[in-house]
Coordinates of C-alpha atoms in Angstrom, one line a residue:
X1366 CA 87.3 186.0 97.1
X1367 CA 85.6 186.3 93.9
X1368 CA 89.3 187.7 92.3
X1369 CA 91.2 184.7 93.9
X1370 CA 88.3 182.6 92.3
X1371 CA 88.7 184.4 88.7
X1372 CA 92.6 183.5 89.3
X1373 CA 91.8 180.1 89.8
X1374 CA 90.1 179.6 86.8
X1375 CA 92.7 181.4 84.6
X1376 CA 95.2 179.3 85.8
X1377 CA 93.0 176.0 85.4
X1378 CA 92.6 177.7 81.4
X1379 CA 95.9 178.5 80.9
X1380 CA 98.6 177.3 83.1
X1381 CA 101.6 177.8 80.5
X1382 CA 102.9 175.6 78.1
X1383 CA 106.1 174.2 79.7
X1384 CA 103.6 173.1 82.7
X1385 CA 101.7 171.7 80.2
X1386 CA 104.0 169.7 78.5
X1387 CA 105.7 168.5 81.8
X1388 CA 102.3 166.9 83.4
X1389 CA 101.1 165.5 80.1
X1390 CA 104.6 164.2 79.5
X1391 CA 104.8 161.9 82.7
X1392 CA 101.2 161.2 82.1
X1393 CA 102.2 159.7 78.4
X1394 CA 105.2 157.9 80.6
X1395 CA 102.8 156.2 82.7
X1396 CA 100.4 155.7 80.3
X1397 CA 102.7 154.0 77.8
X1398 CA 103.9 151.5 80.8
X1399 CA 100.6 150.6 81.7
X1400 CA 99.2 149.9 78.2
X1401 CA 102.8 148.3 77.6
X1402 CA 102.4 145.9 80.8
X1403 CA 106.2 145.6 80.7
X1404 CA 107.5 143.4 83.5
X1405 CA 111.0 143.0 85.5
X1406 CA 108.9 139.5 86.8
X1407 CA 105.5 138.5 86.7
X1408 CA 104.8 140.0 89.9
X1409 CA 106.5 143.6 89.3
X1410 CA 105.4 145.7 86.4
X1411 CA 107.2 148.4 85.5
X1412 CA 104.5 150.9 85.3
X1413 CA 103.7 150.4 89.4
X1414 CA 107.5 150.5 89.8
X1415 CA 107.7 153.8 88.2
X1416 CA 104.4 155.6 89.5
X1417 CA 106.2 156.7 92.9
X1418 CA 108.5 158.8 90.8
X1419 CA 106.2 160.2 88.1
X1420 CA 103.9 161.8 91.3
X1421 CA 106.7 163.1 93.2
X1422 CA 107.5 164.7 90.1
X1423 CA 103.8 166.0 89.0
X1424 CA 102.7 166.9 92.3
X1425 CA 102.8 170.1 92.4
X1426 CA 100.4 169.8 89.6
X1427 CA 97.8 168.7 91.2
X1428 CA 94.7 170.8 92.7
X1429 CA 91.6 168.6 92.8
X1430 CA 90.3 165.8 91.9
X1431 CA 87.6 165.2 88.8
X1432 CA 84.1 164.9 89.9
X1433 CA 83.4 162.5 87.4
X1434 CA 86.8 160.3 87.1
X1435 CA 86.1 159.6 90.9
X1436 CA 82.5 158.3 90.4
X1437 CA 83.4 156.6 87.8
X1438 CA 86.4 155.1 90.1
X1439 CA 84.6 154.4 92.5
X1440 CA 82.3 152.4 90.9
X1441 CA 85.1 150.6 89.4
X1442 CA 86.5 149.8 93.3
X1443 CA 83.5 148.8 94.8
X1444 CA 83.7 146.5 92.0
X1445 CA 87.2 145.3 92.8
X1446 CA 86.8 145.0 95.8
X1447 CA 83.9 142.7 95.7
X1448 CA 85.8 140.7 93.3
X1449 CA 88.6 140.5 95.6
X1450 CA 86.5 139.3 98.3
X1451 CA 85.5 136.6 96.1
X1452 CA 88.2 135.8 94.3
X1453 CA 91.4 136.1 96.3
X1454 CA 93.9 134.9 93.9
X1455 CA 92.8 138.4 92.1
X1456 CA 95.8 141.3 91.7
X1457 CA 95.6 144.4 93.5
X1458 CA 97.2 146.2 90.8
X1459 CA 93.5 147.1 89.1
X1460 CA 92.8 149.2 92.6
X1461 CA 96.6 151.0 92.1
X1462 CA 95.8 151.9 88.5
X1463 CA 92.5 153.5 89.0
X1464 CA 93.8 155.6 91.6
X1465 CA 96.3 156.7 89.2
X1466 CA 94.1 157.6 86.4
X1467 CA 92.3 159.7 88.8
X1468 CA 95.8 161.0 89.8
X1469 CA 96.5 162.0 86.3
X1470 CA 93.5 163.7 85.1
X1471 CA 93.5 165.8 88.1
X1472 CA 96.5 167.6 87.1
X1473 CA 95.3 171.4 86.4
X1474 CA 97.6 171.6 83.1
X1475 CA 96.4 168.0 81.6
X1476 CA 92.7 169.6 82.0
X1477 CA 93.2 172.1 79.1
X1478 CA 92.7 172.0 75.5
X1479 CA 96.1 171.3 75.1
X1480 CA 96.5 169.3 77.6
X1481 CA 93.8 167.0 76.4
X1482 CA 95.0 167.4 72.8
X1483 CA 98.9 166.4 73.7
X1484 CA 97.5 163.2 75.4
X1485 CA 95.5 162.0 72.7
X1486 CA 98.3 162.2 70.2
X1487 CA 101.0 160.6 73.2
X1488 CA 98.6 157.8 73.2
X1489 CA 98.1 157.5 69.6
X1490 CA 102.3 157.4 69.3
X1491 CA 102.0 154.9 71.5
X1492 CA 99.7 152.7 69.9
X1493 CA 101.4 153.6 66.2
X1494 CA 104.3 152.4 67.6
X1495 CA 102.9 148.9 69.0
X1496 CA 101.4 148.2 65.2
X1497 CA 104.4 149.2 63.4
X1498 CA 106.1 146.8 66.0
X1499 CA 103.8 143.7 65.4
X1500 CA 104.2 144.5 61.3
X1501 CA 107.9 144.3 61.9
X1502 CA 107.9 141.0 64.0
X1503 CA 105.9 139.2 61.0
X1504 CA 109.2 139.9 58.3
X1505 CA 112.1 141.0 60.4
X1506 CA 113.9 138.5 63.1
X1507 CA 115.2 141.0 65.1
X1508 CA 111.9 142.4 66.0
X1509 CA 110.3 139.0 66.9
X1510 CA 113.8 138.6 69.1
X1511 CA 113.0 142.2 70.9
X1512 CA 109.9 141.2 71.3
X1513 CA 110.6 138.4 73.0
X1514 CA 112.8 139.7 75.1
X1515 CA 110.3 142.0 76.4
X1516 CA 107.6 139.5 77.1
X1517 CA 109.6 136.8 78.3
X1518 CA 107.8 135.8 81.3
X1519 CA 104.4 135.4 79.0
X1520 CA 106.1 133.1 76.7
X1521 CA 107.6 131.1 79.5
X1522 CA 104.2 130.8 81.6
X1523 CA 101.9 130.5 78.2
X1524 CA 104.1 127.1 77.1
X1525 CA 104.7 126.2 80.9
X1526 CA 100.8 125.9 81.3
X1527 CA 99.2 124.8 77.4
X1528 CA 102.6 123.3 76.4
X1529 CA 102.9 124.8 73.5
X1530 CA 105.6 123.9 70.5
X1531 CA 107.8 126.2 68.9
X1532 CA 105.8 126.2 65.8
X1533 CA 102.5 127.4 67.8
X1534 CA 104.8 129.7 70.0
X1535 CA 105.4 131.8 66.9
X1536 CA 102.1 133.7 67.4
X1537 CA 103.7 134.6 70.7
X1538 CA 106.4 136.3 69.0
X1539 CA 104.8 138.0 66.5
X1540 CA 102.9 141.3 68.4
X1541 CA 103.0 144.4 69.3
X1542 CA 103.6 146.5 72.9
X1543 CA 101.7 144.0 74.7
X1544 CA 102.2 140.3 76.3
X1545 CA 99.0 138.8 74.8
X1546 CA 97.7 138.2 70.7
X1547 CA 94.0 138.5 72.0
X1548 CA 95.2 141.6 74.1
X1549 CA 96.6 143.3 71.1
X1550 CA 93.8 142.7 69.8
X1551 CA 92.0 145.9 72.5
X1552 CA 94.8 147.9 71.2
X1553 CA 93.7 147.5 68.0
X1554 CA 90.2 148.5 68.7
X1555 CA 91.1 151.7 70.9
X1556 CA 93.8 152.5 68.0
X1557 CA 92.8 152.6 64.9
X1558 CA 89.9 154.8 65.6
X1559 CA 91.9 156.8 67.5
X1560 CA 94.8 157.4 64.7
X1561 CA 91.9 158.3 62.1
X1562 CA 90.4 160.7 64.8
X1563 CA 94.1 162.5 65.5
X1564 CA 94.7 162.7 61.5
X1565 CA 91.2 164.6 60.9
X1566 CA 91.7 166.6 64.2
X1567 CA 95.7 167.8 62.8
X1568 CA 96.5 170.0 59.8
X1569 CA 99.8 169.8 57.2
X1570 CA 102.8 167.4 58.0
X1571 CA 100.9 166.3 61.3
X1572 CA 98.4 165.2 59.5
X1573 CA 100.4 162.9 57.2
X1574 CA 102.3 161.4 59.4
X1575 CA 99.1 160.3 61.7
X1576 CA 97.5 159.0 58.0
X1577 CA 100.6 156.9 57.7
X1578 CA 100.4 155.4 61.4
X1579 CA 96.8 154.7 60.7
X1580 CA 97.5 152.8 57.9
X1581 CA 100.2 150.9 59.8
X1582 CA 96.9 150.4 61.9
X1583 CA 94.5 149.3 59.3
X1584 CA 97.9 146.7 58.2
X1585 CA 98.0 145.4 61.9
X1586 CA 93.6 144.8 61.8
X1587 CA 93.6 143.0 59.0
X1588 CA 97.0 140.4 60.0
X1589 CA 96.2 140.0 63.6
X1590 CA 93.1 137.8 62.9
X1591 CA 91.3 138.9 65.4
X1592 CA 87.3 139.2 64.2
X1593 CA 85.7 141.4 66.6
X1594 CA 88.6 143.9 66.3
X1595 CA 87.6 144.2 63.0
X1596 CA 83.6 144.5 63.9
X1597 CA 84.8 147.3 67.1
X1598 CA 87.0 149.2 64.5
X1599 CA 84.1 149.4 61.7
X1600 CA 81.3 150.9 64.9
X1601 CA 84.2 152.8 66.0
X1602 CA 84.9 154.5 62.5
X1603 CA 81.7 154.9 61.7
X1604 CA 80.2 156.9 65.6
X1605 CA 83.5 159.1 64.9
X1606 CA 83.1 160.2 61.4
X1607 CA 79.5 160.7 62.5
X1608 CA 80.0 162.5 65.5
X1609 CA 82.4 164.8 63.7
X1610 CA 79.9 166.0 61.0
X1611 CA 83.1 165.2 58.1
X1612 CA 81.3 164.1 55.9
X1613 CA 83.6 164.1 52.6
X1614 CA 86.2 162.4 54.6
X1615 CA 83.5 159.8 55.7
X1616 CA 83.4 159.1 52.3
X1617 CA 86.4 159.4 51.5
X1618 CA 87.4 156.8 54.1
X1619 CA 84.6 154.6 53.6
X1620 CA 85.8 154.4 49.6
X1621 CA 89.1 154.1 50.8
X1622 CA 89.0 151.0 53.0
X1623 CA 86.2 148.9 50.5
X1624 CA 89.0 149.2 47.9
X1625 CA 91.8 148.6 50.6
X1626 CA 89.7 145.6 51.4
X1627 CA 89.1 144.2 48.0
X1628 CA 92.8 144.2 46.9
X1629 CA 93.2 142.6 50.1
X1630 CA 90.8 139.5 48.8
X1631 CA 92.4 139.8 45.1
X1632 CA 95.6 138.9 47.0
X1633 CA 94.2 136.3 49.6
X1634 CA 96.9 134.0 48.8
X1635 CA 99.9 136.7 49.2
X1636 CA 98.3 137.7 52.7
X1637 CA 98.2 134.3 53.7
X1638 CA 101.7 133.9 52.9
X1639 CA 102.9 136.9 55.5
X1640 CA 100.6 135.3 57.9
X1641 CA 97.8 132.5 57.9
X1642 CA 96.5 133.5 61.3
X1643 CA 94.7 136.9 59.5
X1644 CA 91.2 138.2 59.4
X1645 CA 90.4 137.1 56.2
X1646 CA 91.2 133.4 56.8
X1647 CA 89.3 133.1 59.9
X1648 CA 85.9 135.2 57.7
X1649 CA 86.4 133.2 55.0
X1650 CA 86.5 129.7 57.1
X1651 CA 84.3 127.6 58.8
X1652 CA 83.6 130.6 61.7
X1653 CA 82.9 129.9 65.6
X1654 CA 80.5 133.3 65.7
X1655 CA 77.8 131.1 66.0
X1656 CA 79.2 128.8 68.9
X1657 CA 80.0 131.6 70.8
X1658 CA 76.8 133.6 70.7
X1659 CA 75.3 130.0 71.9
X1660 CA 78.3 129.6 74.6
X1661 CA 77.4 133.5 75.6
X1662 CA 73.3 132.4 75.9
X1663 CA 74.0 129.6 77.4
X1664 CA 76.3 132.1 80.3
X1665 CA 73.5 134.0 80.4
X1666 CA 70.9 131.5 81.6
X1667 CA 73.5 130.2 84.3
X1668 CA 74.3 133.9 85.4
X1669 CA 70.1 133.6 86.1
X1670 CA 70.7 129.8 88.1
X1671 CA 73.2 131.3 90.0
X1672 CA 72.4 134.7 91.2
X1673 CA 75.5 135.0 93.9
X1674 CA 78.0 133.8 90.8
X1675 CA 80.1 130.1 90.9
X1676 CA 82.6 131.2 93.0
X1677 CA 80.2 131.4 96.2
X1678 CA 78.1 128.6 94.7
X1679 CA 81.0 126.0 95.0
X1680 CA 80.2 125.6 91.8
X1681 CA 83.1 124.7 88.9
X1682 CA 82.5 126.2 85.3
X1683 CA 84.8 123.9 83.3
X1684 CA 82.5 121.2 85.2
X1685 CA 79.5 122.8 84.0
X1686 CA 80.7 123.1 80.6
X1687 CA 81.9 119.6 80.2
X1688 CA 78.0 118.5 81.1
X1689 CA 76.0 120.5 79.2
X1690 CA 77.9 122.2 76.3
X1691 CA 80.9 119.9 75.8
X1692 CA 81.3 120.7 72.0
X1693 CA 82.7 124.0 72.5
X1694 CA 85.5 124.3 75.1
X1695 CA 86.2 127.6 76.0
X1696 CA 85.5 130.5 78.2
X1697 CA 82.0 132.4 77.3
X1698 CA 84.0 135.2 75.3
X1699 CA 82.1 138.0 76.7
X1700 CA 84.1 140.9 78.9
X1701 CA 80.4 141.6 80.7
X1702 CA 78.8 138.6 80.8
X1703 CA 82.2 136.0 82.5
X1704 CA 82.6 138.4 85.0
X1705 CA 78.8 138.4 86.3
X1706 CA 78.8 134.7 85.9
X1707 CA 81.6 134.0 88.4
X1708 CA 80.9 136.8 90.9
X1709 CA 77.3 136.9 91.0
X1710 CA 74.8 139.9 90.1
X1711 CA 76.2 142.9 91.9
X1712 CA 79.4 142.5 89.4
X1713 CA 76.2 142.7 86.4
X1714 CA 74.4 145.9 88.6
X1715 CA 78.1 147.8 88.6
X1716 CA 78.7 146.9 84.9
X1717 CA 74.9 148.3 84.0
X1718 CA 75.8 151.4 86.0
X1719 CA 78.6 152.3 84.3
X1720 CA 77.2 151.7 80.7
X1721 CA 73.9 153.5 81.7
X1722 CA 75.8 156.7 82.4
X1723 CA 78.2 156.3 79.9
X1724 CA 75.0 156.1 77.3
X1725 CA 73.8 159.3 78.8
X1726 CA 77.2 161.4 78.4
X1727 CA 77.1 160.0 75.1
X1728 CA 74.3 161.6 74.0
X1729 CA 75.3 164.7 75.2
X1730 CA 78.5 164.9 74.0
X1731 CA 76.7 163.9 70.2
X1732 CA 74.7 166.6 71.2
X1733 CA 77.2 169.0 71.6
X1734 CA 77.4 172.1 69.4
X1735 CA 80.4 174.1 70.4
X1736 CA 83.3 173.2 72.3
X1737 CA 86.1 173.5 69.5
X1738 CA 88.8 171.3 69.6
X1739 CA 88.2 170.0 73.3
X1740 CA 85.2 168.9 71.9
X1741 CA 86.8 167.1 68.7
X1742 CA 89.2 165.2 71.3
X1743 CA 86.0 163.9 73.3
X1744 CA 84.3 162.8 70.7
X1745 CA 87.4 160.5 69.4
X1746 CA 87.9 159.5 73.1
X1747 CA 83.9 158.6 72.4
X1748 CA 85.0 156.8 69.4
X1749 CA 87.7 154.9 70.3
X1750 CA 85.9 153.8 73.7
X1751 CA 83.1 152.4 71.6
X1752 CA 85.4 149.9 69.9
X1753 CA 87.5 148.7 72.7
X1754 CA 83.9 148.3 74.6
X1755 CA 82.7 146.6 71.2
X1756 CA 85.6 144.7 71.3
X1757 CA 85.1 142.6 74.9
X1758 CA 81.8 141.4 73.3
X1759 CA 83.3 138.6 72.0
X1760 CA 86.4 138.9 74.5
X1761 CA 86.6 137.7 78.2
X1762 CA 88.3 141.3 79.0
X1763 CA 86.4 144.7 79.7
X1764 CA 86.4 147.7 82.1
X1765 CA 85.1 145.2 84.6
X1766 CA 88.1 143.4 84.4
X1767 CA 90.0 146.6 84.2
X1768 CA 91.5 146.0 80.8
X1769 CA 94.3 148.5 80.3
X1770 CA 92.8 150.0 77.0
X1771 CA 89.6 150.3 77.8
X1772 CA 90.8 151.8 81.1
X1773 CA 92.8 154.6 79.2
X1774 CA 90.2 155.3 76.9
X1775 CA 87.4 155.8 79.2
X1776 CA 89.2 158.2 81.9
X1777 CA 90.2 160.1 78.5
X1778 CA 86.8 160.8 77.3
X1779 CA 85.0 161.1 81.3
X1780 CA 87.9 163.9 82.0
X1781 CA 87.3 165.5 78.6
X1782 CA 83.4 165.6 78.9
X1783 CA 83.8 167.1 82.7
X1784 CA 86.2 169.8 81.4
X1785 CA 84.0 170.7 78.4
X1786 CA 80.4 170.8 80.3
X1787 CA 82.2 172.9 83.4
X1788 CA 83.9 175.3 80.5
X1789 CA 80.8 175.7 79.0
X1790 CA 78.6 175.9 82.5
X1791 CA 81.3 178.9 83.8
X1792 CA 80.6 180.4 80.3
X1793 CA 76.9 180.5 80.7
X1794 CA 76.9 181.6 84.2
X1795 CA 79.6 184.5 82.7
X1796 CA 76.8 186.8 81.3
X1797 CA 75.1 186.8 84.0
X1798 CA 77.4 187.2 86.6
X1799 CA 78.8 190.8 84.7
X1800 CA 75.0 191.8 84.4
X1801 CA 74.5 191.1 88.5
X1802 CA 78.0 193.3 88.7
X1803 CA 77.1 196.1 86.7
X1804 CA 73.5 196.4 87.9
X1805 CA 75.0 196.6 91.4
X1806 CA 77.7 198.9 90.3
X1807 CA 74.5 201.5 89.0
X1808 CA 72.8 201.0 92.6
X1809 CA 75.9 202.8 94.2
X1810 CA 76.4 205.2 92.0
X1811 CA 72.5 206.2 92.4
X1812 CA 73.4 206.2 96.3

């Protein structure tokens, strides 16, 4: 028992590097479809087309499920299925993709150092490859066309429903791997940090070339325009160059993007002229940030009225809105804080539950001394989880709401603390485990 045991474990360690690369590379598939959101019609993403194949494919893979990616799941259902109850226009497709994540990071060679490692950097090509995408769609023609293309059914239902011309429909055109500008702006978030943490965590040409995607990245935060990305980004950079005790590149960086950031304001006008709709515009202008912190107090105090949420309350928000703050028009731009006020308190308690552990793995995982390069990958899952969280602050998207980022980068860092703390558990009990052996061993040979 205790050899088959051993066995186990060595093959959970080390379960060779073709398995490796086969289960992280339909994982990366998946993964890139999901956080894609590509479509064949509104109602059939590619990514759920494709699952049935990517399992058949992995299964053999798979050995048991992660503790902790199942609590954290099944938090996340309990919570979809309440909103389903209440709101049953909802998609199903949030309860598909959790059980897929948990899917995923139950694969024995994914839950590896290298696994981990190979699926960081397939989600950081991924996310390289959506910036350099919206760069492209702001000079090139073709790119805006491809784009288009790919997101048809978003540009059709987005001017079916607000009307909008072909001047405003521009800024549907110009993105990256994703159907949405506010959407891109998660990606954002989640990527940047993540680029920065896969540059410090590689070594010679590796490194390079995930500098230069990171400055693709830094290029795609300041021209999308989007405010809080730029706030998520700045916590984000700033826990992971922390966390990671690098302190000349913290420096280094820091130096780096004040001067990237004054040019940037030298050239105002020249930015301006690749695109209007950029961060610096919207800082420099007459800002909102003050409306919506009043529009998200003002949530607040009716998520307090209405304990049960609007939706059982009969109650209409837009009605709500128009009586007592009709000067600012809009949703309460909070990921946390919409969700609760439609669907009542339990939505808050489930939201609270999850940050509360999530705080506490935190601080362990800041904690953490040893660990190596597993270690290094948690902490820029940490990271890049921070901002996408810090991003739905001022967003009506979160985990809640299962945004696709935010769902990626959370099962990444839950799987990659699990792995680490049982690693470093077996190691502990190791010692003593050879010690019981050999002081049994010395008994029989006494007898």
């Amino acid at each position: 028992m205790a050899t088959e045991r051993i066995t186990e474990v060595s093959a959970l360690q080390d379960p060779g590097r073709v398995r490796v690369w086969w289960a992280v590379g339909s994982c990366v598939v998946w993964f890139w479809l999901y956080l894609a959101d590509l479509h064949l019609s509104p109602t059939r993403p590619i990514y759920a087309l494709a699952a049935p194949v990517l399992i058949l494919i992995t299964l053999p893979f798979f050995r048991r499920v992660s503790r902790k990616a199942v609590l954290f799941a099944a938090i996340l259902m309990a919570a979809f299925a309440y909103q389903k109850l209440i709101v049953t226009t909802d998609s199903t497709r949030p309860a598909f993709a959790l059980i897929m994540c948990v899917y995923f990071f139950s694969l024995a060679p994914l839950r590896t150092e290298r696994g981990f490692q190979a699926l960081a950097a397939g989600l950081g090509v991924f996310f390289a490859v959506s910036f350099v995408l919206f760069l492209l769609t702001l000079y090139v023609d073709q790119a805006r066309a491809l784009r288009s293309a790919l997101y048809a059914f978003v540009e059709d239902a987005s001017i079916a429903e607000f009307g909008i011309d072909q001047t405003r429909s521009l800024s549907f055109s110009q993105g990256g791997l994703t159907g949405l500008l506010f959407v891109f702006g998660y990606q954002v978030a989640a990527g940047v940090v993540l680029l920065l943490g896969l540059a410090l965590l590689s070594h010679g040409l590796a490194r390079w070339a995930w500098i230069l995607a990171f400055v693709a990245a830094v290029g795609a935060l300041v021209l999308v325009g989007e405010r809080s990305a730029l706030a998520a980004c700045g916590l984000g950079l700033l826990l992971l160059l922390w966390s990671t005790r690098r302190w000349g590149y913290t420096t280094l960086v820091t130096l780096s993007i004040l001067t990237a950031l004054w040019l940037f304001m030298l050239n105002r006008e020249r930015v301006e002229e690749v695109r209007h709709y950029n961060v610096f515009s919207r800082v420099m202008t007459s800002s909102d940030t003050a409306d919506r912190l009043g529009l998200q107090l003002w949530a607040v105090q009716k998520v307090l009225q209405y304990p049960m949420g609007l939706e059982l309350a009969g109650a209409d928000y837009w009605d709500l809105l128009a009586r007592e703050r009709p000067q600012f028009w809009a949703a309460p731009h909070n990921g946390y804080i919409t969700r609760t006020l439609r669907c009542g308190w339990l939505i808050g308690v489930l939201t609270v539950m999850v940050l509360v552990r999530l705080v506490r793995m935190a601080r362990a995982t800041l904690r953490a001394q040893h660990g190596g390069t597993l270690l290094n990958v948690e902490r820029i899952a940490l990271a890049a989880l921070t901002a996408v969280m810090a991003n739905a602050l001022f967003h009506n998207e979160s985990f809640i709401t299962f945004n696709h980022e935010t769902m990626a980068m959370l099962f990444l860092y839950v799987t990659c603390f699990e792995v680490r703390e049982t690693a470093e558990a077996e190691e502990r009990a190791a010692p003593e485990s050879a010690a019981e052996e050999d002081g049994f061993n010395a008994e029989d040979g006494l007898e």
